[in-house]
Short mmCIF file of C-alpha atoms and ligand atoms in Angstrom, two decimals:
data_model
loop_
_atom_site.label_atom_id
_atom_site.label_comp_id
_atom_site.label_asym_id
_atom_site.label_seq_id
_atom_site.Cartn_x
_atom_site.Cartn_y
_atom_site.Cartn_z
CA MET A 20 -12.66 -8.57 -14.01
CA MET A 21 -9.56 -10.23 -13.93
CA HIS A 22 -10.40 -11.30 -10.06
CA THR A 23 -13.45 -13.42 -12.05
CA ALA A 24 -11.56 -14.68 -14.37
CA PHE A 25 -9.14 -16.32 -12.35
CA ALA A 26 -11.15 -17.00 -8.88
CA ALA A 27 -11.08 -20.70 -10.51
CA ALA A 28 -7.70 -20.61 -10.67
CA VAL A 29 -7.20 -19.27 -7.59
CA LEU A 30 -8.84 -22.54 -5.87
CA VAL A 31 -7.18 -24.33 -7.07
CA ALA A 32 -3.95 -22.51 -5.74
CA MET A 33 -5.10 -22.23 -2.64
CA LEU A 34 -5.86 -26.00 -2.34
CA THR A 35 -2.54 -26.59 -3.62
CA ALA A 36 -1.28 -24.38 -0.68
CA CYS A 37 -2.05 -26.63 1.92
CA ALA A 38 -1.27 -30.25 0.28
CA VAL A 39 1.62 -28.84 -1.02
CA ALA A 40 4.61 -27.56 1.37
CA PRO A 41 5.17 -23.68 0.24
CA ALA A 42 9.11 -23.89 -0.73
CA TRP A 43 9.53 -19.85 -0.16
CA ARG A 44 12.73 -19.03 1.14
CA GLY A 45 14.35 -16.05 3.30
CA ALA A 46 13.38 -15.53 6.41
CA ALA A 47 9.11 -15.77 7.26
CA TYR A 48 7.45 -11.60 7.73
CA ALA A 49 6.79 -12.37 11.32
CA PRO A 50 4.58 -9.65 12.88
CA ARG A 51 4.47 -9.87 16.32
CA ASP A 52 1.42 -11.35 17.96
CA GLN A 53 0.27 -13.50 15.73
CA GLY A 54 -0.45 -17.06 15.03
CA PRO A 55 1.29 -19.55 12.32
CA LEU A 56 1.82 -18.05 8.82
CA ASP A 57 -2.14 -18.44 6.80
CA VAL A 58 -0.43 -19.27 3.13
CA PRO A 59 -3.71 -19.71 1.86
CA ALA A 60 -4.72 -16.29 2.61
CA LEU A 61 -1.62 -14.28 1.96
CA THR A 62 -1.67 -15.92 -1.31
CA VAL A 63 -4.88 -14.98 -2.05
CA LEU A 64 -3.92 -10.91 -0.68
CA GLY A 65 -0.78 -11.47 -3.12
CA ARG A 66 -2.88 -12.18 -5.71
CA SER A 67 -5.04 -9.23 -5.05
CA LEU A 68 -2.03 -7.02 -5.17
CA PHE A 69 -0.60 -8.31 -8.41
CA PHE A 70 -3.43 -7.45 -9.75
CA ASP A 71 -4.00 -4.09 -8.59
CA PRO A 72 -3.26 -1.14 -9.84
CA ALA A 73 -3.47 1.39 -7.33
CA LEU A 74 -0.19 -0.58 -6.20
CA SER A 75 1.79 2.45 -9.09
CA ALA A 76 1.91 5.96 -9.39
CA SER A 77 -0.10 6.27 -12.28
CA GLY A 78 -2.97 4.27 -10.83
CA ARG A 79 -2.60 2.17 -14.36
CA SER A 80 0.31 -0.29 -14.33
CA ALA A 81 -0.07 -3.33 -11.77
CA CYS A 82 2.41 -6.47 -11.74
CA ALA A 83 -0.06 -8.45 -14.07
CA SER A 84 0.17 -5.62 -16.81
CA CYS A 85 3.90 -6.45 -17.39
CA HIS A 86 3.30 -10.13 -16.23
CA ASP A 87 0.34 -11.49 -17.15
CA PRO A 88 -1.27 -14.72 -16.64
CA ARG A 89 -2.37 -15.51 -19.63
CA PHE A 90 1.26 -15.39 -21.41
CA ALA A 91 2.50 -17.10 -17.84
CA TYR A 92 3.37 -14.18 -16.54
CA GLY A 93 5.02 -12.88 -19.23
CA PRO A 94 4.14 -9.88 -20.96
CA PRO A 95 0.96 -9.24 -23.22
CA ASN A 96 2.05 -7.96 -26.58
CA ALA A 97 4.74 -7.82 -28.91
CA LEU A 98 6.39 -4.86 -27.65
CA PRO A 99 10.53 -5.48 -26.86
CA VAL A 100 10.09 -3.39 -23.03
CA GLN A 101 6.80 -2.63 -21.83
CA TRP A 102 5.77 0.74 -21.61
CA ALA A 103 4.94 2.30 -18.12
CA GLY A 104 6.04 5.05 -15.59
CA LEU A 105 4.37 8.20 -14.27
CA ASP A 106 3.01 9.07 -17.17
CA GLY A 107 2.28 5.31 -19.04
CA ARG A 108 4.43 6.45 -22.04
CA THR A 109 7.84 5.46 -20.43
CA PRO A 110 9.74 2.29 -22.23
CA GLY A 111 11.69 -0.04 -19.52
CA LEU A 112 15.40 -0.81 -20.34
CA ARG A 113 14.26 -4.56 -20.47
CA ALA A 114 11.89 -7.52 -21.39
CA ALA A 115 9.56 -8.62 -19.25
CA PRO A 116 10.46 -12.07 -17.95
CA SER A 117 7.64 -14.42 -17.12
CA LEU A 118 7.74 -15.46 -13.76
CA ARG A 119 7.43 -19.05 -13.81
CA TYR A 120 9.91 -21.56 -12.61
CA LEU A 121 11.84 -19.40 -10.65
CA GLN A 122 11.18 -21.12 -7.26
CA THR A 123 14.71 -22.59 -7.40
CA LEU A 124 16.18 -19.56 -8.57
CA PRO A 125 19.28 -19.80 -6.48
CA PRO A 126 20.66 -16.26 -5.04
CA PHE A 127 23.59 -14.87 -7.13
CA SER A 128 26.84 -16.30 -6.61
CA GLU A 129 30.09 -14.98 -8.86
CA HIS A 130 30.52 -18.95 -8.35
CA HIS A 131 28.45 -21.37 -8.88
CA PHE A 132 28.98 -25.09 -8.16
CA GLU A 133 26.93 -27.76 -9.20
CA ASN A 134 27.77 -30.01 -6.26
CA GLU A 135 29.85 -29.99 -3.11
CA ASP A 136 32.63 -32.61 -4.95
CA ASP A 137 36.50 -31.28 -5.04
CA ASP A 138 36.64 -31.44 -8.66
CA SER A 139 33.03 -29.75 -9.39
CA ILE A 140 33.80 -27.29 -12.31
CA ASP A 141 33.20 -23.66 -11.12
CA ALA A 142 30.47 -22.80 -13.69
CA GLY A 143 30.90 -18.70 -12.80
CA PRO A 144 28.29 -16.07 -12.19
CA THR A 145 24.91 -17.88 -11.50
CA GLY A 146 21.45 -16.92 -10.33
CA GLY A 147 19.80 -13.69 -8.90
CA HIS A 148 16.85 -12.02 -9.76
CA THR A 149 16.18 -9.78 -13.08
CA TRP A 150 18.30 -10.32 -16.30
CA ASP A 151 21.22 -9.07 -14.65
CA GLY A 152 21.11 -11.55 -10.82
CA ARG A 153 20.53 -8.34 -8.31
CA ALA A 154 17.83 -9.09 -6.63
CA SER A 155 18.40 -11.57 -3.93
CA SER A 156 14.40 -12.65 -3.27
CA ALA A 157 10.93 -12.23 -5.43
CA ARG A 158 10.21 -9.77 -1.94
CA ASP A 159 14.06 -7.59 -2.78
CA GLN A 160 13.35 -8.07 -6.64
CA ALA A 161 9.32 -6.86 -5.98
CA ARG A 162 10.99 -3.31 -4.42
CA LEU A 163 12.48 -2.78 -7.78
CA PRO A 164 9.94 -2.19 -9.99
CA LEU A 165 7.04 -0.40 -7.95
CA LEU A 166 10.16 2.14 -6.54
CA SER A 167 11.69 2.85 -10.23
CA ALA A 168 10.08 6.08 -12.24
CA ASP A 169 10.32 3.74 -16.09
CA GLU A 170 7.94 1.33 -14.07
CA MET A 171 5.48 1.88 -11.13
CA ALA A 172 6.89 5.17 -10.45
CA ASN A 173 6.34 5.50 -6.69
CA THR A 174 8.64 8.37 -4.76
CA SER A 175 8.95 5.85 -1.43
CA PRO A 176 7.53 2.83 0.14
CA ALA A 177 5.13 5.22 2.09
CA ASP A 178 3.98 6.67 -1.06
CA ILE A 179 2.40 3.07 -2.20
CA VAL A 180 1.33 2.62 1.20
CA ALA A 181 -0.26 5.21 1.52
CA ARG A 182 -2.68 4.43 -1.14
CA LEU A 183 -2.39 0.76 -0.21
CA GLN A 184 -4.44 2.12 2.93
CA ARG A 185 -7.28 3.79 0.90
CA GLY A 186 -7.38 1.31 -1.30
CA ALA A 187 -9.54 -1.89 -2.10
CA GLN A 188 -6.82 -4.66 -0.38
CA ALA A 189 -6.49 -2.24 2.79
CA ASP A 190 -9.14 -4.45 5.14
CA ALA A 191 -7.18 -7.68 3.39
CA MET A 192 -4.08 -6.15 4.41
CA ARG A 193 -5.55 -6.14 9.01
CA ARG A 194 -6.93 -9.23 8.48
CA VAL A 195 -4.20 -11.39 7.39
CA PHE A 196 -1.44 -8.94 9.39
CA GLY A 197 -3.35 -7.02 12.45
CA ALA A 198 -5.58 -4.39 12.65
CA GLN A 199 -1.78 -2.59 13.77
CA VAL A 200 -0.33 -3.23 10.20
CA PHE A 201 -0.72 0.34 8.93
CA ASP A 202 0.98 1.85 11.63
CA ASN A 203 4.58 1.73 9.97
CA ALA A 204 5.17 2.15 6.66
CA ASP A 205 8.18 0.48 6.49
CA THR A 206 6.42 -2.56 8.27
CA ALA A 207 2.98 -2.47 5.87
CA PHE A 208 5.27 -2.03 2.84
CA ASP A 209 7.18 -4.68 4.13
CA ALA A 210 4.04 -6.70 4.72
CA MET A 211 2.62 -5.95 0.71
CA LEU A 212 6.15 -7.42 -0.46
CA PHE A 213 6.26 -10.66 1.78
CA ALA A 214 2.66 -10.99 0.73
CA LEU A 215 3.20 -11.07 -2.98
CA GLU A 216 6.08 -13.25 -2.63
CA VAL A 217 4.15 -15.63 -1.42
CA PHE A 218 1.33 -15.55 -3.95
CA GLN A 219 4.54 -16.16 -6.51
CA GLN A 220 5.39 -19.07 -4.79
CA SER A 221 1.70 -20.87 -5.56
CA PRO A 222 2.42 -23.88 -7.38
CA ALA A 223 0.04 -23.60 -9.61
CA ASP A 224 0.23 -20.28 -10.74
CA PHE A 225 3.99 -20.62 -11.02
CA TYR A 226 5.80 -23.52 -11.19
CA PRO A 227 2.59 -26.20 -12.81
CA TYR A 228 4.59 -28.86 -14.33
CA SER A 229 1.75 -29.16 -17.29
CA SER A 230 3.47 -28.77 -20.57
CA ARG A 231 3.13 -31.63 -22.87
CA TYR A 232 6.88 -32.25 -22.67
CA ASP A 233 6.20 -32.87 -19.17
CA GLU A 234 3.81 -35.44 -19.61
CA VAL A 235 6.27 -37.11 -21.99
CA LEU A 236 8.60 -37.42 -18.58
CA ARG A 237 5.41 -38.92 -17.05
CA GLY A 238 4.91 -41.23 -19.86
CA ARG A 239 1.62 -40.20 -20.47
CA ALA A 240 2.23 -38.77 -24.06
CA THR A 241 5.49 -38.98 -27.21
CA LEU A 242 6.78 -36.69 -28.42
CA SER A 243 6.01 -36.37 -32.02
CA LYS A 244 8.46 -37.19 -35.11
CA VAL A 245 9.69 -34.00 -36.20
CA GLU A 246 9.61 -33.15 -32.07
CA ALA A 247 11.39 -35.52 -31.12
CA ARG A 248 13.97 -34.88 -33.45
CA GLY A 249 14.10 -31.40 -32.22
CA LEU A 250 14.98 -32.30 -28.62
CA ALA A 251 17.40 -34.84 -30.25
CA LEU A 252 19.72 -31.84 -32.11
CA PHE A 253 18.61 -29.21 -28.60
CA ASN A 254 20.51 -32.07 -26.14
CA ASP A 255 23.20 -32.86 -29.01
CA GLU A 256 26.41 -31.40 -28.13
CA ALA A 257 27.76 -31.32 -31.96
CA LYS A 258 24.17 -29.04 -33.25
CA GLY A 259 22.43 -27.55 -31.01
CA ASN A 260 24.23 -27.87 -27.85
CA CYS A 261 20.91 -25.91 -26.67
CA ALA A 262 21.15 -28.27 -22.66
CA SER A 263 24.64 -26.96 -22.24
CA CYS A 264 22.58 -24.05 -21.01
CA HIS A 265 19.08 -24.59 -21.00
CA PRO A 266 18.90 -28.22 -19.44
CA SER A 267 15.94 -30.42 -20.68
CA ALA A 268 16.62 -33.60 -18.40
CA PRO A 269 14.82 -34.87 -15.03
CA SER A 270 17.98 -33.98 -12.64
CA ALA A 271 19.62 -37.22 -10.60
CA ASP A 272 16.42 -36.88 -7.66
CA GLY A 273 13.75 -36.55 -10.18
CA THR A 274 13.34 -32.71 -10.36
CA PHE A 275 12.03 -31.73 -13.52
CA PRO A 276 13.91 -29.95 -15.97
CA LEU A 277 13.76 -25.97 -15.92
CA PHE A 278 15.19 -25.24 -19.14
CA THR A 279 17.59 -22.86 -17.22
CA ASP A 280 20.96 -23.32 -15.28
CA PHE A 281 20.32 -19.79 -14.32
CA GLY A 282 24.24 -18.89 -15.69
CA LEU A 283 24.83 -15.15 -17.05
CA ILE A 284 26.91 -15.55 -20.48
CA ALA A 285 27.50 -12.97 -23.09
CA LEU A 286 25.46 -14.24 -26.31
CA GLY A 287 26.75 -10.52 -27.86
CA VAL A 288 22.29 -9.80 -29.39
CA PRO A 289 21.96 -6.95 -30.96
CA ARG A 290 21.48 -3.90 -30.61
CA ARG A 291 17.54 -2.68 -30.84
CA ALA A 292 17.59 0.57 -33.04
CA ASP A 293 16.00 2.84 -30.50
CA ALA A 294 18.53 1.62 -27.87
CA GLN A 295 21.98 3.33 -26.87
CA PRO A 296 24.96 1.54 -27.71
CA GLY A 297 26.10 -0.19 -24.10
CA SER A 298 23.61 1.41 -22.36
CA ASP A 299 23.02 -1.95 -20.49
CA LEU A 300 25.96 -3.98 -19.87
CA GLY A 301 24.27 -6.32 -17.75
CA LEU A 302 26.10 -7.31 -15.09
CA CYS A 303 28.63 -4.86 -14.94
CA GLY A 304 25.81 -2.20 -14.94
CA PRO A 305 24.32 0.25 -15.27
CA LEU A 306 21.42 -0.89 -13.41
CA ARG A 307 23.54 -2.90 -10.41
CA SER A 308 26.26 -1.19 -9.11
CA ASP A 309 28.55 -3.84 -7.30
CA PHE A 310 30.47 -4.99 -10.84
CA ALA A 311 30.98 -1.41 -11.45
CA ARG A 312 35.19 -1.91 -12.59
CA ARG A 313 34.48 -5.74 -13.36
CA ALA A 314 35.68 -5.63 -17.48
CA ASP A 315 34.90 -9.25 -17.72
CA TYR A 316 31.32 -9.36 -16.74
CA CYS A 317 30.13 -6.83 -19.41
CA GLY A 318 27.60 -7.78 -21.26
CA LEU A 319 26.43 -11.05 -18.91
CA PHE A 320 22.42 -11.89 -18.46
CA ARG A 321 20.97 -14.49 -17.01
CA THR A 322 20.35 -17.82 -19.22
CA PRO A 323 16.11 -17.31 -19.18
CA THR A 324 14.39 -20.54 -19.08
CA LEU A 325 12.60 -21.96 -22.31
CA ARG A 326 9.16 -23.15 -20.68
CA ASN A 327 6.72 -21.12 -22.12
CA VAL A 328 8.82 -19.78 -24.29
CA ALA A 329 7.15 -20.00 -27.76
CA LEU A 330 4.28 -17.33 -25.92
CA ARG A 331 6.63 -14.68 -26.21
CA ARG A 332 6.93 -12.25 -29.39
CA ALA A 333 10.32 -10.12 -28.07
CA PHE A 334 13.30 -12.31 -27.33
CA PHE A 335 16.65 -12.25 -25.11
CA HIS A 336 17.30 -9.41 -22.68
CA ASN A 337 16.41 -5.98 -25.29
CA GLY A 338 13.79 -7.49 -26.54
CA VAL A 339 15.17 -7.21 -29.80
CA LEU A 340 14.36 -10.53 -31.77
CA ARG A 341 10.77 -11.30 -32.72
CA SER A 342 10.52 -14.82 -33.38
CA LEU A 343 11.71 -18.00 -32.25
CA ASP A 344 12.78 -18.62 -35.76
CA GLU A 345 14.78 -15.59 -35.71
CA VAL A 346 16.13 -16.79 -32.17
CA LEU A 347 17.55 -19.75 -33.40
CA ARG A 348 18.69 -18.37 -37.28
CA PHE A 349 20.97 -16.24 -34.37
CA TYR A 350 22.33 -19.50 -32.77
CA ALA A 351 23.47 -21.12 -36.13
CA ARG A 352 24.61 -18.17 -38.06
CA ARG A 353 25.47 -14.91 -35.67
CA ASP A 354 29.13 -15.67 -36.48
CA ILE A 355 29.10 -17.01 -39.97
CA TYR A 356 26.29 -14.19 -41.80
CA PRO A 357 26.97 -11.77 -39.18
CA GLN A 358 25.25 -8.97 -41.64
CA GLU A 359 21.83 -11.20 -40.89
CA PHE A 360 22.00 -9.60 -37.21
CA TYR A 361 24.02 -6.55 -37.45
CA PRO A 362 23.64 -3.32 -39.36
CA ARG A 363 26.95 -1.98 -41.36
CA GLY A 364 28.70 0.95 -38.83
CA ALA A 365 30.33 4.22 -39.84
CA ASP A 366 32.77 2.45 -42.08
CA GLY A 367 30.79 0.63 -43.82
CA ALA A 368 31.47 -2.53 -42.01
CA ILE A 369 29.62 -5.08 -40.25
CA ALA A 370 29.32 -3.65 -36.77
CA LYS A 371 29.32 -7.24 -35.15
CA PHE A 372 28.28 -7.41 -31.76
CA ASP A 373 27.08 -3.46 -31.74
CA ASP A 374 25.45 -3.40 -27.86
CA LEU A 375 28.70 -4.29 -26.80
CA PRO A 376 31.68 -1.61 -26.56
CA PRO A 377 35.14 -3.93 -28.37
CA ALA A 378 36.16 -3.55 -25.02
CA TYR A 379 34.17 -6.44 -24.12
CA HIS A 380 34.03 -8.75 -27.20
CA ALA A 381 36.52 -11.00 -25.66
CA ASN A 382 33.60 -11.73 -22.90
CA ILE A 383 31.22 -13.32 -25.87
CA ASN A 384 30.56 -16.87 -25.46
CA THR A 385 32.29 -18.58 -28.46
CA ASP A 386 30.76 -22.08 -27.48
CA LEU A 387 28.84 -24.71 -30.06
CA PRO A 388 26.90 -23.39 -32.13
CA PHE A 389 28.40 -20.59 -32.08
CA ASP A 390 31.99 -21.41 -32.61
CA ARG A 391 31.92 -21.27 -36.61
CA ARG A 392 34.18 -18.59 -38.58
CA ALA A 393 32.73 -17.60 -42.34
CA GLY A 394 33.05 -20.11 -44.50
CA ASP A 395 31.89 -22.82 -42.42
CA ALA A 396 28.38 -24.76 -41.87
CA PRO A 397 26.03 -23.48 -39.77
CA ALA A 398 25.74 -25.50 -36.62
CA LEU A 399 21.58 -26.21 -37.31
CA SER A 400 19.89 -25.96 -41.45
CA ASP A 401 16.52 -24.54 -41.45
CA ASP A 402 15.50 -28.07 -41.49
CA GLU A 403 16.94 -28.46 -37.89
CA ILE A 404 15.76 -24.90 -36.74
CA ALA A 405 12.48 -26.09 -37.51
CA ALA A 406 12.62 -29.13 -35.90
CA ILE A 407 14.05 -27.27 -32.14
CA VAL A 408 10.98 -24.64 -32.96
CA ALA A 409 8.66 -27.53 -33.07
CA PHE A 410 10.12 -28.73 -29.93
CA LEU A 411 10.12 -25.50 -27.72
CA HIS A 412 6.52 -25.52 -28.27
CA THR A 413 5.62 -28.73 -26.51
CA LEU A 414 7.14 -26.88 -23.41
CA THR A 415 3.86 -24.42 -23.14
CA ASP A 416 1.95 -25.27 -19.67
CA ALA A 417 -1.13 -26.35 -20.51
CA ASP A 418 -3.32 -23.29 -19.31
CA GLN A 419 -1.53 -21.41 -21.77
CA ARG A 420 -2.57 -23.57 -25.17
CA ARG A 421 -4.75 -21.44 -27.31
C1 HEC I 28 6.41 -2.11 -16.11
C2 HEC I 28 6.78 -3.60 -16.68
C3 HEC I 28 6.72 -3.98 -15.02
C4 HEC I 28 5.65 -3.88 -13.74
C5 HEC I 28 4.39 -3.45 -13.56
C6 HEC I 28 6.45 -4.86 -13.56
N1 HEC I 28 7.90 -5.73 -13.74
FE1 HEC I 28 8.16 -7.06 -13.05
N2 HEC I 28 9.73 -7.28 -14.32
C7 HEC I 28 9.49 -6.35 -14.84
C8 HEC I 28 10.74 -6.23 -16.55
C9 HEC I 28 11.39 -5.60 -17.58
C10 HEC I 28 11.63 -7.18 -15.81
C11 HEC I 28 12.78 -7.56 -15.88
C12 HEC I 28 14.39 -6.48 -14.74
C13 HEC I 28 15.32 -6.32 -15.14
O1 HEC I 28 15.86 -7.33 -15.13
O2 HEC I 28 16.37 -5.49 -14.26
C14 HEC I 28 11.17 -7.59 -14.35
C15 HEC I 28 11.47 -9.02 -13.69
C16 HEC I 28 10.86 -8.78 -12.28
C17 HEC I 28 11.45 -10.65 -11.96
C18 HEC I 28 12.64 -11.78 -11.88
C19 HEC I 28 12.53 -11.99 -12.82
C20 HEC I 28 13.71 -12.96 -12.82
O3 HEC I 28 13.38 -14.11 -14.05
O4 HEC I 28 14.47 -12.90 -11.90
C21 HEC I 28 10.19 -10.42 -10.73
C22 HEC I 28 10.04 -11.51 -9.63
C23 HEC I 28 9.02 -9.21 -10.99
N3 HEC I 28 9.44 -8.94 -12.05
C24 HEC I 28 8.15 -9.59 -10.41
C25 HEC I 28 7.07 -8.64 -10.42
C26 HEC I 28 6.56 -7.71 -9.04
C27 HEC I 28 6.12 -8.40 -7.70
C28 HEC I 28 6.06 -6.32 -9.86
C29 HEC I 28 4.42 -5.33 -9.01
C30 HEC I 28 5.31 -5.01 -7.88
C31 HEC I 28 6.11 -6.20 -11.17
N4 HEC I 28 7.14 -6.93 -11.04
C32 HEC I 28 5.86 -5.32 -11.73
C33 HEC I 28 9.07 -5.94 -16.22
C34 HEC I 28 7.68 -4.74 -14.85
C1 HEC I 29 26.36 -20.78 -23.42
C2 HEC I 29 24.73 -20.59 -23.10
C3 HEC I 29 23.61 -20.93 -24.00
C4 HEC I 29 24.04 -21.83 -24.90
C5 HEC I 29 24.83 -22.55 -25.77
C6 HEC I 29 21.81 -21.77 -25.47
N1 HEC I 29 21.97 -20.35 -24.96
FE1 HEC I 29 19.43 -19.83 -25.14
N2 HEC I 29 20.22 -18.18 -23.94
C7 HEC I 29 21.31 -17.82 -23.29
C8 HEC I 29 21.61 -17.16 -22.58
C9 HEC I 29 22.36 -16.72 -21.39
C10 HEC I 29 20.14 -16.05 -23.04
C11 HEC I 29 19.82 -14.87 -22.49
C12 HEC I 29 21.00 -13.81 -23.19
C13 HEC I 29 20.61 -12.43 -23.59
O1 HEC I 29 18.99 -11.98 -22.96
O2 HEC I 29 21.51 -11.57 -23.36
C14 HEC I 29 19.65 -17.08 -23.47
C15 HEC I 29 17.57 -16.82 -24.54
C16 HEC I 29 17.37 -18.16 -24.85
C17 HEC I 29 15.98 -17.11 -25.57
C18 HEC I 29 15.29 -16.37 -25.42
C19 HEC I 29 14.83 -16.68 -24.25
C20 HEC I 29 13.55 -14.56 -24.12
O3 HEC I 29 13.18 -15.61 -22.78
O4 HEC I 29 13.70 -14.15 -24.42
C21 HEC I 29 15.76 -19.35 -26.21
C22 HEC I 29 14.27 -19.07 -27.09
C23 HEC I 29 17.36 -19.45 -25.99
N3 HEC I 29 17.83 -19.21 -25.38
C24 HEC I 29 17.22 -20.89 -27.03
C25 HEC I 29 18.53 -21.33 -27.86
C26 HEC I 29 18.72 -22.61 -28.12
C27 HEC I 29 16.96 -23.46 -28.84
C28 HEC I 29 19.96 -22.98 -27.88
C29 HEC I 29 20.16 -24.32 -28.84
C30 HEC I 29 20.06 -23.87 -30.39
C31 HEC I 29 20.65 -22.14 -27.09
N4 HEC I 29 19.41 -21.31 -26.64
C32 HEC I 29 21.49 -22.77 -26.62
C33 HEC I 29 22.04 -19.16 -23.13
C34 HEC I 29 22.22 -20.26 -24.13
#
């Protein structure tokens, strides 16, 4: 059904893929005895694989179950985390992100510099796929859900390949990668990941730049008065200061903004009531293990893009907040009225930053708008919050407007 619904989009993607050089990173999968890569064919195959529930052990979860194209490749429902696994009822640890606008995501690095000048400031941990930056490419990334018990629940690459070989995509796999593709399970698994990665580089699907704000940047549309006020507050270093982490202006070379600098930052977002306290410390673990000893990295999560954010119904890495209005109130009021966001602890006091053990509270960001104390005025009034939310709605791509 989905295939038919998206046939038109496939065509657009193919035409675009022919016109624009695809920009996937990393070494290309190069099977022996193959000519040049056929990007349109790989894109079509990758798309079919993305929608194929046969890739999951339960036969019920496709990539598209959690990354739905009708929601900018984000979750199609209001659940804070998606359910999958062998039984289809295992909740994941984190909110499913949108897969749009990741095409220039840099690989993870502990030290990020805007440019190569000696005086460029070290922006700290930046980049990498997932909320903690642990996957270096979309290809490595796809291994994670495919082999994770609470997502697609396969036990090994061979497990998936065996099902793929019996499934609807087997002939297409042979056409694109050669008749011998299934002779070696690792080769077949790699080939499948490569097709998925090429699909995720399809401009029409993954970075259309078709929001109203993009049209404004092209000089073909204007913001309403309240949206323009929202943008000004978003940019203003003395008000929202949002653009310091979610850049909103085209870069010097004219590249349109992604509304993320891909930096990893601790905001101290509240614990979800059904989650164990401290069960997800982001950059210092538990899903990634290379920084388990870095106390200064606990609680850091990668800044998400705000493009298409108005389509979401659960926000932050744990999906704990339920509306943009709530998110904006969190930014404006976290340090003045913590009781609005955090429960009381056993001692009766407000358990501020209840999802992060106290030893790591020093990691939490205190830049504006998080620079307030009890008794201060919030950085943003309710009226100003409403204006920023109105602006965020202009970041929804044209194919996503209801
Ligand atoms: C059960 C829901 C679920 C399924 C199925 C799923 N994902 Fe995800 N996806 C997630 C979650 C949750 C994350 C965030 C993981 C994290 O931060 O550890 C994620 C992250 C990603 C990312 C990284 C995005 C970013 O911002 O860095 C990519 C790429 C991705 N998924 C692609 C896929 C592909 C391809 C498939 C199919 C092979 C797939 N996903 C299947 C839930 C899912
Ligand atoms: C110091 C950097 C920083 C600043 C300043 C900042 N953000 Fe964020 N933003 C982040 C990070 C990091 C996250 C993810 C945090 C997490 O999930 O733990 C985030 C998440 C969000 C989300 C949730 C997106 C999603 O997909 O769940 C929204 C919406 C958002 N920010 C909007 C804003 C707005 C509006 C402002 C200005 C009022 C702002 N941010 C200021 C770093 C920042």
